[in-house]
PDB file of C-alpha atoms (C1' of nucleotides) in Angstrom:
ATOM      1  CA  UNK A   1      -8.604 -28.013  28.289  1.00  0.00           C
ATOM      2  CA  UNK A   2      -8.547 -24.927  30.396  1.00  0.00           C
ATOM      3  CA  UNK A   3      -9.741 -22.202  28.150  1.00  0.00           C
ATOM      4  CA  UNK A   4     -11.245 -19.395  30.122  1.00  0.00           C
ATOM      5  CA  UNK A   5     -14.711 -18.604  28.908  1.00  0.00           C
ATOM      6  CA  UNK A   6     -13.419 -15.147  28.258  1.00  0.00           C
ATOM      7  CA  UNK A   7     -11.894 -15.821  24.899  1.00  0.00           C
ATOM      8  CA  UNK A   8     -14.653 -17.950  23.541  1.00  0.00           C
ATOM      9  CA  UNK A   9     -17.502 -15.553  22.911  1.00  0.00           C
ATOM     10  CA  UNK A  10     -15.913 -12.582  21.256  1.00  0.00           C
ATOM     11  CA  UNK A  11     -13.197 -14.549  19.573  1.00  0.00           C
ATOM     12  CA  UNK A  12     -14.957 -17.392  17.777  1.00  0.00           C
ATOM     13  CA  UNK A  13     -13.165 -17.496  14.497  1.00  0.00           C
ATOM     14  CA  UNK A  14     -12.179 -14.085  13.469  1.00  0.00           C
ATOM     15  CA  UNK A  15      -9.480 -14.546  10.919  1.00  0.00           C
ATOM     16  CA  UNK A  16      -8.705 -10.932  11.210  1.00  0.00           C
ATOM     17  CA  UNK A  17      -7.837 -11.070  14.853  1.00  0.00           C
ATOM     18  CA  UNK A  18      -4.216 -11.746  15.526  1.00  0.00           C
ATOM     19  CA  UNK A  19      -5.119 -14.436  18.022  1.00  0.00           C
ATOM     20  CA  UNK A  20      -7.131 -16.534  15.611  1.00  0.00           C
ATOM     21  CA  UNK A  21      -6.157 -20.160  15.069  1.00  0.00           C
ATOM     22  CA  UNK A  22      -6.264 -19.538  11.361  1.00  0.00           C
ATOM     23  CA  UNK A  23      -3.155 -17.497  11.650  1.00  0.00           C
ATOM     24  CA  UNK A  24      -1.350 -20.339  13.263  1.00  0.00           C
ATOM     25  CA  UNK A  25      -2.483 -22.596  10.502  1.00  0.00           C
ATOM     26  CA  UNK A  26      -0.435 -20.500   8.175  1.00  0.00           C
ATOM     27  CA  UNK A  27       2.534 -21.025  10.408  1.00  0.00           C
ATOM     28  CA  UNK A  28       1.956 -24.719  10.183  1.00  0.00           C
ATOM     29  CA  UNK A  29       1.439 -25.198   6.496  1.00  0.00           C
ATOM     30  CA  UNK A  30       1.878 -21.762   5.025  1.00  0.00           C
ATOM     31  CA  UNK A  31       5.560 -22.162   4.461  1.00  0.00           C
ATOM     32  CA  UNK A  32       6.677 -24.129   1.501  1.00  0.00           C
ATOM     33  CA  UNK A  33       8.796 -26.719   3.268  1.00  0.00           C
ATOM     34  CA  UNK A  34       6.043 -27.803   5.584  1.00  0.00           C
ATOM     35  CA  UNK A  35       3.521 -28.162   2.822  1.00  0.00           C
ATOM     36  CA  UNK A  36       5.982 -29.998   0.646  1.00  0.00           C
ATOM     37  CA  UNK A  37       6.737 -32.444   3.417  1.00  0.00           C
ATOM     38  CA  UNK A  38       3.053 -33.063   3.995  1.00  0.00           C
ATOM     39  CA  UNK A  39       2.422 -33.635   0.328  1.00  0.00           C
ATOM     40  CA  UNK A  40       5.460 -35.846  -0.069  1.00  0.00           C
ATOM     41  CA  UNK A  41       4.480 -38.081   2.808  1.00  0.00           C
ATOM     42  CA  UNK A  42       0.907 -38.039   1.642  1.00  0.00           C
ATOM     43  CA  UNK A  43       1.776 -39.191  -1.828  1.00  0.00           C
ATOM     44  CA  UNK A  44       4.453 -41.709  -1.049  1.00  0.00           C
ATOM     45  CA  UNK A  45       3.765 -42.863   2.466  1.00  0.00           C
ATOM     46  CA  UNK A  46       6.430 -43.112   5.145  1.00  0.00           C
ATOM     47  CA  UNK A  47       9.835 -41.811   4.203  1.00  0.00           C
ATOM     48  CA  UNK A  48      13.239 -41.652   5.765  1.00  0.00           C
ATOM     49  CA  UNK A  49      15.040 -38.448   6.481  1.00  0.00           C
ATOM     50  CA  UNK A  50      17.386 -38.906   3.586  1.00  0.00           C
ATOM     51  CA  UNK A  51      14.564 -39.746   1.234  1.00  0.00           C
ATOM     52  CA  UNK A  52      12.753 -36.561   2.112  1.00  0.00           C
ATOM     53  CA  UNK A  53      15.958 -34.686   1.712  1.00  0.00           C
ATOM     54  CA  UNK A  54      16.449 -35.977  -1.793  1.00  0.00           C
ATOM     55  CA  UNK A  55      12.831 -35.753  -2.763  1.00  0.00           C
ATOM     56  CA  UNK A  56      12.319 -32.190  -1.726  1.00  0.00           C
ATOM     57  CA  UNK A  57      14.664 -30.380  -3.947  1.00  0.00           C
ATOM     58  CA  UNK A  58      16.407 -27.389  -2.498  1.00  0.00           C
ATOM     59  CA  UNK A  59      15.682 -27.845   1.166  1.00  0.00           C
ATOM     60  CA  UNK A  60      18.634 -27.433   3.471  1.00  0.00           C
ATOM     61  CA  UNK A  61      19.341 -29.919   6.190  1.00  0.00           C
ATOM     62  CA  UNK A  62      18.576 -27.373   8.822  1.00  0.00           C
ATOM     63  CA  UNK A  63      15.245 -26.408   7.352  1.00  0.00           C
ATOM     64  CA  UNK A  64      14.189 -29.982   6.810  1.00  0.00           C
ATOM     65  CA  UNK A  65      14.923 -30.925  10.386  1.00  0.00           C
ATOM     66  CA  UNK A  66      13.298 -27.816  11.716  1.00  0.00           C
ATOM     67  CA  UNK A  67      10.222 -28.346   9.586  1.00  0.00           C
ATOM     68  CA  UNK A  68       9.919 -31.980  10.608  1.00  0.00           C
ATOM     69  CA  UNK A  69      10.150 -31.089  14.275  1.00  0.00           C
ATOM     70  CA  UNK A  70       7.468 -28.499  13.868  1.00  0.00           C
ATOM     71  CA  UNK A  71       5.126 -30.871  12.128  1.00  0.00           C
ATOM     72  CA  UNK A  72       5.781 -33.516  14.724  1.00  0.00           C
ATOM     73  CA  UNK A  73       4.993 -31.040  17.442  1.00  0.00           C
ATOM     74  CA  UNK A  74       1.763 -30.202  15.692  1.00  0.00           C
ATOM     75  CA  UNK A  75       0.843 -33.854  15.630  1.00  0.00           C
ATOM     76  CA  UNK A  76       0.804 -34.000  11.857  1.00  0.00           C
ATOM     77  CA  UNK A  77       3.487 -36.630  11.560  1.00  0.00           C
ATOM     78  CA  UNK A  78       5.317 -39.175  13.653  1.00  0.00           C
ATOM     79  CA  UNK A  79       9.037 -39.662  13.965  1.00  0.00           C
ATOM     80  CA  UNK A  80      10.195 -43.220  14.449  1.00  0.00           C
ATOM     81  CA  UNK A  81      13.786 -43.980  15.313  1.00  0.00           C
ATOM     82  CA  UNK A  82      15.187 -47.404  14.636  1.00  0.00           C
ATOM     83  CA  UNK A  83      18.429 -47.764  16.586  1.00  0.00           C
ATOM     84  CA  UNK A  84      20.209 -49.871  14.036  1.00  0.00           C
ATOM     85  CA  UNK A  85      23.860 -49.418  13.233  1.00  0.00           C
ATOM     86  CA  UNK A  86      23.410 -46.488  10.975  1.00  0.00           C
ATOM     87  CA  UNK A  87      20.423 -44.950  12.692  1.00  0.00           C
ATOM     88  CA  UNK A  88      17.233 -45.079  10.737  1.00  0.00           C
ATOM     89  CA  UNK A  89      14.481 -42.530  11.149  1.00  0.00           C
ATOM     90  CA  UNK A  90      11.124 -42.764   9.484  1.00  0.00           C
ATOM     91  CA  UNK A  91       8.536 -40.062   9.159  1.00  0.00           C
ATOM     92  CA  UNK A  92       4.902 -40.795   8.601  1.00  0.00           C
ATOM     93  CA  UNK A  93       1.733 -38.763   8.513  1.00  0.00           C
ATOM     94  CA  UNK A  94      -0.589 -39.199  11.445  1.00  0.00           C
ATOM     95  CA  UNK A  95      -4.325 -39.585  10.846  1.00  0.00           C
ATOM     96  CA  UNK A  96      -4.540 -35.893  11.600  1.00  0.00           C
ATOM     97  CA  UNK A  97      -1.860 -35.163   9.071  1.00  0.00           C
ATOM     98  CA  UNK A  98      -3.710 -37.199   6.503  1.00  0.00           C
ATOM     99  CA  UNK A  99      -6.789 -35.055   6.904  1.00  0.00           C
ATOM    100  CA  UNK A 100      -4.751 -32.123   5.711  1.00  0.00           C
ATOM    101  CA  UNK A 101      -4.251 -33.747   2.366  1.00  0.00           C
ATOM    102  CA  UNK A 102      -7.768 -33.005   1.229  1.00  0.00           C
ATOM    103  CA  UNK A 103      -7.692 -29.224   1.620  1.00  0.00           C
ATOM    104  CA  UNK A 104      -4.182 -29.206   0.238  1.00  0.00           C
ATOM    105  CA  UNK A 105      -5.351 -30.998  -2.846  1.00  0.00           C
ATOM    106  CA  UNK A 106      -7.917 -28.308  -3.452  1.00  0.00           C
ATOM    107  CA  UNK A 107      -5.226 -25.698  -3.326  1.00  0.00           C
ATOM    108  CA  UNK A 108      -3.084 -27.740  -5.635  1.00  0.00           C
ATOM    109  CA  UNK A 109      -5.961 -28.072  -8.052  1.00  0.00           C
ATOM    110  CA  UNK A 110      -6.520 -24.370  -7.964  1.00  0.00           C
ATOM    111  CA  UNK A 111      -2.889 -23.743  -8.681  1.00  0.00           C
ATOM    112  CA  UNK A 112      -2.779 -26.121 -11.595  1.00  0.00           C
ATOM    113  CA  UNK A 113      -5.953 -24.680 -13.016  1.00  0.00           C
ATOM    114  CA  UNK A 114      -5.359 -21.014 -12.548  1.00  0.00           C
ATOM    115  CA  UNK A 115      -1.661 -20.383 -12.390  1.00  0.00           C
ATOM    116  CA  UNK A 116      -1.517 -19.745 -16.128  1.00  0.00           C
ATOM    117  CA  UNK A 117      -3.988 -16.929 -15.664  1.00  0.00           C
ATOM    118  CA  UNK A 118      -1.928 -15.563 -12.840  1.00  0.00           C
ATOM    119  CA  UNK A 119       1.162 -15.720 -14.975  1.00  0.00           C
ATOM    120  CA  UNK A 120      -0.575 -13.936 -17.796  1.00  0.00           C
ATOM    121  CA  UNK A 121      -1.775 -11.271 -15.433  1.00  0.00           C
ATOM    122  CA  UNK A 122       1.707 -10.770 -14.095  1.00  0.00           C
ATOM    123  CA  UNK A 123       3.146 -10.373 -17.529  1.00  0.00           C
ATOM    124  CA  UNK A 124       0.533  -7.844 -18.468  1.00  0.00           C
ATOM    125  CA  UNK A 125       1.057  -5.959 -15.250  1.00  0.00           C
ATOM    126  CA  UNK A 126       4.800  -5.836 -15.632  1.00  0.00           C
ATOM    127  CA  UNK A 127       4.428  -4.726 -19.198  1.00  0.00           C
ATOM    128  CA  UNK A 128       2.603  -1.574 -18.263  1.00  0.00           C
ATOM    129  CA  UNK A 129       5.381  -0.483 -16.037  1.00  0.00           C
ATOM    130  CA  UNK A 130       8.190  -1.106 -18.464  1.00  0.00           C
TER     131      UNK A 130
ATOM    132  CA  UNK B   1      14.865 -14.496 -10.546  1.00  0.00           C
ATOM    133  CA  UNK B   2      17.001 -17.326 -11.733  1.00  0.00           C
ATOM    134  CA  UNK B   3      14.623 -18.736 -14.245  1.00  0.00           C
ATOM    135  CA  UNK B   4      16.266 -18.635 -17.645  1.00  0.00           C
ATOM    136  CA  UNK B   5      13.754 -19.973 -20.096  1.00  0.00           C
ATOM    137  CA  UNK B   6      11.467 -21.822 -17.802  1.00  0.00           C
ATOM    138  CA  UNK B   7       8.334 -20.218 -19.121  1.00  0.00           C
ATOM    139  CA  UNK B   8       7.066 -23.441 -20.525  1.00  0.00           C
ATOM    140  CA  UNK B   9       4.443 -25.345 -18.613  1.00  0.00           C
ATOM    141  CA  UNK B  10       7.291 -27.786 -18.599  1.00  0.00           C
ATOM    142  CA  UNK B  11       7.349 -31.024 -16.727  1.00  0.00           C
ATOM    143  CA  UNK B  12       3.790 -31.452 -15.527  1.00  0.00           C
ATOM    144  CA  UNK B  13       3.429 -30.398 -11.953  1.00  0.00           C
ATOM    145  CA  UNK B  14       6.197 -31.533  -9.743  1.00  0.00           C
ATOM    146  CA  UNK B  15       5.620 -29.767  -6.495  1.00  0.00           C
ATOM    147  CA  UNK B  16       9.043 -30.811  -5.416  1.00  0.00           C
ATOM    148  CA  UNK B  17      10.795 -29.042  -8.207  1.00  0.00           C
ATOM    149  CA  UNK B  18      11.752 -25.508  -7.401  1.00  0.00           C
ATOM    150  CA  UNK B  19      10.257 -24.285 -10.637  1.00  0.00           C
ATOM    151  CA  UNK B  20       6.795 -25.622 -10.009  1.00  0.00           C
ATOM    152  CA  UNK B  21       3.882 -23.198 -10.114  1.00  0.00           C
ATOM    153  CA  UNK B  22       2.733 -24.593  -6.817  1.00  0.00           C
ATOM    154  CA  UNK B  23       5.622 -22.904  -5.159  1.00  0.00           C
ATOM    155  CA  UNK B  24       4.586 -19.605  -6.536  1.00  0.00           C
ATOM    156  CA  UNK B  25       1.125 -20.214  -5.272  1.00  0.00           C
ATOM    157  CA  UNK B  26       2.557 -20.126  -1.809  1.00  0.00           C
ATOM    158  CA  UNK B  27       4.118 -16.808  -2.606  1.00  0.00           C
ATOM    159  CA  UNK B  28       0.749 -15.556  -3.659  1.00  0.00           C
ATOM    160  CA  UNK B  29      -1.451 -16.748  -0.862  1.00  0.00           C
ATOM    161  CA  UNK B  30       0.912 -18.448   1.542  1.00  0.00           C
ATOM    162  CA  UNK B  31       1.588 -15.329   3.514  1.00  0.00           C
ATOM    163  CA  UNK B  32      -0.966 -14.290   5.998  1.00  0.00           C
ATOM    164  CA  UNK B  33      -1.632 -10.791   4.737  1.00  0.00           C
ATOM    165  CA  UNK B  34      -2.480 -11.936   1.255  1.00  0.00           C
ATOM    166  CA  UNK B  35      -4.830 -14.626   2.428  1.00  0.00           C
ATOM    167  CA  UNK B  36      -6.464 -12.276   4.884  1.00  0.00           C
ATOM    168  CA  UNK B  37      -7.058  -9.713   2.173  1.00  0.00           C
ATOM    169  CA  UNK B  38      -8.589 -12.329  -0.081  1.00  0.00           C
ATOM    170  CA  UNK B  39     -10.857 -13.573   2.639  1.00  0.00           C
ATOM    171  CA  UNK B  40     -11.830 -10.085   3.705  1.00  0.00           C
ATOM    172  CA  UNK B  41     -12.788  -9.046   0.194  1.00  0.00           C
ATOM    173  CA  UNK B  42     -14.476 -12.371  -0.336  1.00  0.00           C
ATOM    174  CA  UNK B  43     -16.636 -12.023   2.718  1.00  0.00           C
ATOM    175  CA  UNK B  44     -17.495  -8.374   2.534  1.00  0.00           C
ATOM    176  CA  UNK B  45     -17.171  -7.444  -1.079  1.00  0.00           C
ATOM    177  CA  UNK B  46     -15.304  -4.370  -2.298  1.00  0.00           C
ATOM    178  CA  UNK B  47     -13.471  -2.417   0.333  1.00  0.00           C
ATOM    179  CA  UNK B  48     -11.524   0.773   0.529  1.00  0.00           C
ATOM    180  CA  UNK B  49      -7.923   0.923   1.559  1.00  0.00           C
ATOM    181  CA  UNK B  50      -8.758   2.320   4.953  1.00  0.00           C
ATOM    182  CA  UNK B  51     -11.417  -0.284   5.505  1.00  0.00           C
ATOM    183  CA  UNK B  52      -9.007  -3.068   4.826  1.00  0.00           C
ATOM    184  CA  UNK B  53      -6.504  -1.413   7.053  1.00  0.00           C
ATOM    185  CA  UNK B  54      -8.933  -1.335   9.941  1.00  0.00           C
ATOM    186  CA  UNK B  55     -10.403  -4.718   9.271  1.00  0.00           C
ATOM    187  CA  UNK B  56      -7.157  -6.575   9.097  1.00  0.00           C
ATOM    188  CA  UNK B  57      -5.812  -6.071  12.513  1.00  0.00           C
ATOM    189  CA  UNK B  58      -2.092  -5.660  12.823  1.00  0.00           C
ATOM    190  CA  UNK B  59      -1.138  -5.058   9.237  1.00  0.00           C
ATOM    191  CA  UNK B  60       1.195  -2.181   8.633  1.00  0.00           C
ATOM    192  CA  UNK B  61       0.606   0.323   5.912  1.00  0.00           C
ATOM    193  CA  UNK B  62       3.614  -0.863   4.055  1.00  0.00           C
ATOM    194  CA  UNK B  63       2.601  -4.488   4.126  1.00  0.00           C
ATOM    195  CA  UNK B  64      -0.974  -3.777   3.170  1.00  0.00           C
ATOM    196  CA  UNK B  65       0.039  -1.736   0.167  1.00  0.00           C
ATOM    197  CA  UNK B  66       2.659  -4.242  -0.839  1.00  0.00           C
ATOM    198  CA  UNK B  67       0.222  -7.106  -0.504  1.00  0.00           C
ATOM    199  CA  UNK B  68      -2.464  -5.343  -2.489  1.00  0.00           C
ATOM    200  CA  UNK B  69      -0.038  -4.574  -5.296  1.00  0.00           C
ATOM    201  CA  UNK B  70       1.020  -8.168  -5.406  1.00  0.00           C
ATOM    202  CA  UNK B  71      -2.515  -9.450  -5.577  1.00  0.00           C
ATOM    203  CA  UNK B  72      -3.356  -6.915  -8.228  1.00  0.00           C
ATOM    204  CA  UNK B  73      -0.401  -8.034 -10.236  1.00  0.00           C
ATOM    205  CA  UNK B  74      -1.557 -11.603  -9.920  1.00  0.00           C
ATOM    206  CA  UNK B  75      -4.941 -10.625 -11.232  1.00  0.00           C
ATOM    207  CA  UNK B  76      -6.713 -11.604  -8.053  1.00  0.00           C
ATOM    208  CA  UNK B  77      -8.127  -8.197  -7.347  1.00  0.00           C
ATOM    209  CA  UNK B  78      -8.718  -4.866  -9.039  1.00  0.00           C
ATOM    210  CA  UNK B  79      -7.740  -1.452  -7.816  1.00  0.00           C
ATOM    211  CA  UNK B  80     -10.097   1.357  -8.670  1.00  0.00           C
ATOM    212  CA  UNK B  81      -9.171   4.939  -8.057  1.00  0.00           C
ATOM    213  CA  UNK B  82     -11.863   7.554  -7.777  1.00  0.00           C
ATOM    214  CA  UNK B  83     -10.281  10.988  -8.126  1.00  0.00           C
ATOM    215  CA  UNK B  84     -12.595  12.718  -5.739  1.00  0.00           C
ATOM    216  CA  UNK B  85     -11.354  15.341  -3.345  1.00  0.00           C
ATOM    217  CA  UNK B  86      -9.970  12.996  -0.812  1.00  0.00           C
ATOM    218  CA  UNK B  87      -8.927  10.249  -3.163  1.00  0.00           C
ATOM    219  CA  UNK B  88     -10.912   7.077  -2.922  1.00  0.00           C
ATOM    220  CA  UNK B  89      -9.521   3.690  -3.794  1.00  0.00           C
ATOM    221  CA  UNK B  90     -11.565   0.531  -3.880  1.00  0.00           C
ATOM    222  CA  UNK B  91     -10.311  -2.999  -4.016  1.00  0.00           C
ATOM    223  CA  UNK B  92     -12.410  -5.832  -5.298  1.00  0.00           C
ATOM    224  CA  UNK B  93     -11.822  -9.462  -6.080  1.00  0.00           C
ATOM    225  CA  UNK B  94     -11.712 -10.390  -9.720  1.00  0.00           C
ATOM    226  CA  UNK B  95     -13.564 -13.481 -10.937  1.00  0.00           C
ATOM    227  CA  UNK B  96     -10.230 -15.232 -10.676  1.00  0.00           C
ATOM    228  CA  UNK B  97      -9.807 -14.028  -7.140  1.00  0.00           C
ATOM    229  CA  UNK B  98     -13.252 -15.293  -6.287  1.00  0.00           C
ATOM    230  CA  UNK B  99     -12.345 -18.799  -7.395  1.00  0.00           C
ATOM    231  CA  UNK B 100      -9.703 -18.806  -4.701  1.00  0.00           C
ATOM    232  CA  UNK B 101     -12.329 -18.513  -2.034  1.00  0.00           C
ATOM    233  CA  UNK B 102     -13.395 -22.125  -2.387  1.00  0.00           C
ATOM    234  CA  UNK B 103     -10.046 -23.771  -1.654  1.00  0.00           C
ATOM    235  CA  UNK B 104      -9.416 -21.221   1.044  1.00  0.00           C
ATOM    236  CA  UNK B 105     -12.647 -22.160   2.714  1.00  0.00           C
ATOM    237  CA  UNK B 106     -11.533 -25.766   2.866  1.00  0.00           C
ATOM    238  CA  UNK B 107      -8.398 -24.727   4.618  1.00  0.00           C
ATOM    239  CA  UNK B 108     -10.368 -22.562   6.976  1.00  0.00           C
ATOM    240  CA  UNK B 109     -12.670 -25.475   7.731  1.00  0.00           C
ATOM    241  CA  UNK B 110      -9.726 -27.681   8.416  1.00  0.00           C
ATOM    242  CA  UNK B 111      -8.274 -25.146  10.778  1.00  0.00           C
ATOM    243  CA  UNK B 112     -11.489 -24.701  12.688  1.00  0.00           C
ATOM    244  CA  UNK B 113     -11.986 -28.420  12.924  1.00  0.00           C
ATOM    245  CA  UNK B 114      -8.508 -29.556  13.768  1.00  0.00           C
ATOM    246  CA  UNK B 115      -6.659 -26.742  15.408  1.00  0.00           C
ATOM    247  CA  UNK B 116      -7.700 -27.937  18.859  1.00  0.00           C
ATOM    248  CA  UNK B 117      -5.984 -31.228  18.138  1.00  0.00           C
ATOM    249  CA  UNK B 118      -2.914 -29.397  16.975  1.00  0.00           C
ATOM    250  CA  UNK B 119      -2.927 -27.322  20.114  1.00  0.00           C
ATOM    251  CA  UNK B 120      -3.261 -30.400  22.270  1.00  0.00           C
ATOM    252  CA  UNK B 121      -0.421 -32.040  20.432  1.00  0.00           C
ATOM    253  CA  UNK B 122       1.773 -29.031  20.938  1.00  0.00           C
ATOM    254  CA  UNK B 123       1.100 -28.947  24.626  1.00  0.00           C
ATOM    255  CA  UNK B 124       1.899 -32.612  24.982  1.00  0.00           C
ATOM    256  CA  UNK B 125       5.049 -32.193  22.946  1.00  0.00           C
ATOM    257  CA  UNK B 126       6.270 -29.273  24.945  1.00  0.00           C
ATOM    258  CA  UNK B 127       5.512 -31.082  28.159  1.00  0.00           C
ATOM    259  CA  UNK B 128       7.907 -33.899  27.406  1.00  0.00           C
ATOM    260  CA  UNK B 129      10.782 -31.540  27.092  1.00  0.00           C
ATOM    261  CA  UNK B 130      10.161 -29.740  30.329  1.00  0.00           C
TER     262      UNK B 130
ATOM    263  C1'  DC C   1      -7.428   9.367   2.069  1.00  0.00           C
ATOM    264  C1'  DA C   2      -4.080   6.488   0.128  1.00  0.00           C
ATOM    265  C1'  DG C   3      -0.025   5.758  -0.314  1.00  0.00           C
ATOM    266  C1'  DG C   4       5.565   6.703  -1.397  1.00  0.00           C
ATOM    267  C1'  DA C   5      10.153   6.856   0.533  1.00  0.00           C
ATOM    268  C1'  DT C   6      13.398   5.743   4.346  1.00  0.00           C
ATOM    269  C1'  DC C   7      15.580   3.720   7.975  1.00  0.00           C
ATOM    270  C1'  DC C   8      16.133   0.078  10.970  1.00  0.00           C
ATOM    271  C1'  DT C   9      15.451  -4.322  13.275  1.00  0.00           C
ATOM    272  C1'  DC C  10      14.763  -8.861  13.609  1.00  0.00           C
ATOM    273  C1'  DT C  11      13.854 -13.436  11.754  1.00  0.00           C
ATOM    274  C1'  DA C  12      14.046 -16.911   8.495  1.00  0.00           C
ATOM    275  C1'  DT C  13      17.150 -19.525   5.988  1.00  0.00           C
ATOM    276  C1'  DG C  14      21.471 -21.084   4.060  1.00  0.00           C
ATOM    277  C1'  DA C  15      26.416 -22.721   4.443  1.00  0.00           C
ATOM    278  C1'  DT C  16      29.663 -25.061   7.103  1.00  0.00           C
ATOM    279  C1'  DA C  17      31.647 -28.050  10.480  1.00  0.00           C
ATOM    280  C1'  DC C  18      31.103 -31.583  13.924  1.00  0.00           C
ATOM    281  C1'  DT C  19      28.891 -36.015  16.268  1.00  0.00           C
ATOM    282  C1'  DG C  20      26.395 -40.377  18.229  1.00  0.00           C
TER     283       DG C  20
ATOM    284  C1'  DC D   1      22.558 -41.872   8.594  1.00  0.00           C
ATOM    285  C1'  DA D   2      20.479 -38.281  10.828  1.00  0.00           C
ATOM    286  C1'  DG D   3      21.041 -35.023  12.833  1.00  0.00           C
ATOM    287  C1'  DT D   4      23.186 -30.693  16.253  1.00  0.00           C
ATOM    288  C1'  DA D   5      25.686 -26.380  16.716  1.00  0.00           C
ATOM    289  C1'  DT D   6      27.466 -22.115  14.954  1.00  0.00           C
ATOM    290  C1'  DC D   7      28.060 -18.304  11.972  1.00  0.00           C
ATOM    291  C1'  DA D   8      26.567 -15.222   8.601  1.00  0.00           C
ATOM    292  C1'  DT D   9      23.237 -12.676   5.738  1.00  0.00           C
ATOM    293  C1'  DA D  10      19.347 -11.352   2.718  1.00  0.00           C
ATOM    294  C1'  DG D  11      15.152  -9.846   3.101  1.00  0.00           C
ATOM    295  C1'  DA D  12      10.620  -9.546   5.464  1.00  0.00           C
ATOM    296  C1'  DG D  13       8.322  -6.489   7.928  1.00  0.00           C
ATOM    297  C1'  DG D  14       7.583  -2.428  11.231  1.00  0.00           C
ATOM    298  C1'  DA D  15       7.965   2.617  12.494  1.00  0.00           C
ATOM    299  C1'  DT D  16       8.124   7.130  10.926  1.00  0.00           C
ATOM    300  C1'  DC D  17       7.851  11.128   8.061  1.00  0.00           C
ATOM    301  C1'  DC D  18       6.153  13.133   3.826  1.00  0.00           C
ATOM    302  C1'  DT D  19       2.883  14.151  -0.264  1.00  0.00           C
ATOM    303  C1'  DG D  20      -0.773  14.477  -4.225  1.00  0.00           C
TER     304       DG D  20
END
DNA sequence: CAGGATCCTCTATGATACTG
DNA sequence: CAGTATCATAGAGGATCCTG
């Protein structure tokens, strides 16, 4: 691209700098809808808009659309329109999007393994203050 | 706060259900401040409040405190007060908090590896619409 | 030093109504 | 079916002042 050499040296990957790519990663997958979409498509392959809508419980139409557009922009999924009578739109993870599944799985594993501990800790913490 | 009796581990782990622990994981580490605190403490060991404040660029006092309390409640870090003349408070990851470092590293790796692709995709996407 | 308490401003998100 | 457009609002998050 056209990155000036200026922001290469000092910047590298400093998660603590506001300009770090890592921060933008959180924008991409840090919100629940985005991650849920990724996981849904990862687990079940291509899905239609309505399928995603049903599958991901609680998401509003606006948020779903907005999330999908964002992920498409990021190159994590593709949007395919089939101009049939009732329009049909399919969403599918790109190869890039698929690579996200791995790290996500690790997080998922962590959650499944340790959330009970977190819950216990929360209870204990809240107890003190009661 | 609308969980009546949903304390049970309940129906396995359906990420798509609103009650799934996975969703709460996002609350815990999905926001940037929390993840940055975890990473900071993970990389540099115990830190004082002021150190964290300086290290994590851009965080407000309110957010830092709020984040730290949340992580403490979740059992991911400990808060140790030393009642010296100017009070001294140290934050340190718990063993549980340390286990989070692994999955976080995977995410970090992904970001460092693929963010350029994401950036390229964004540029291309935005181009079309111009 | 390490916050607590306030006030205030956006932004994210939901609900609703309309359309190709 | 798969959105777009609009309106409305809770709450995240920042700025500021104060204290043990």
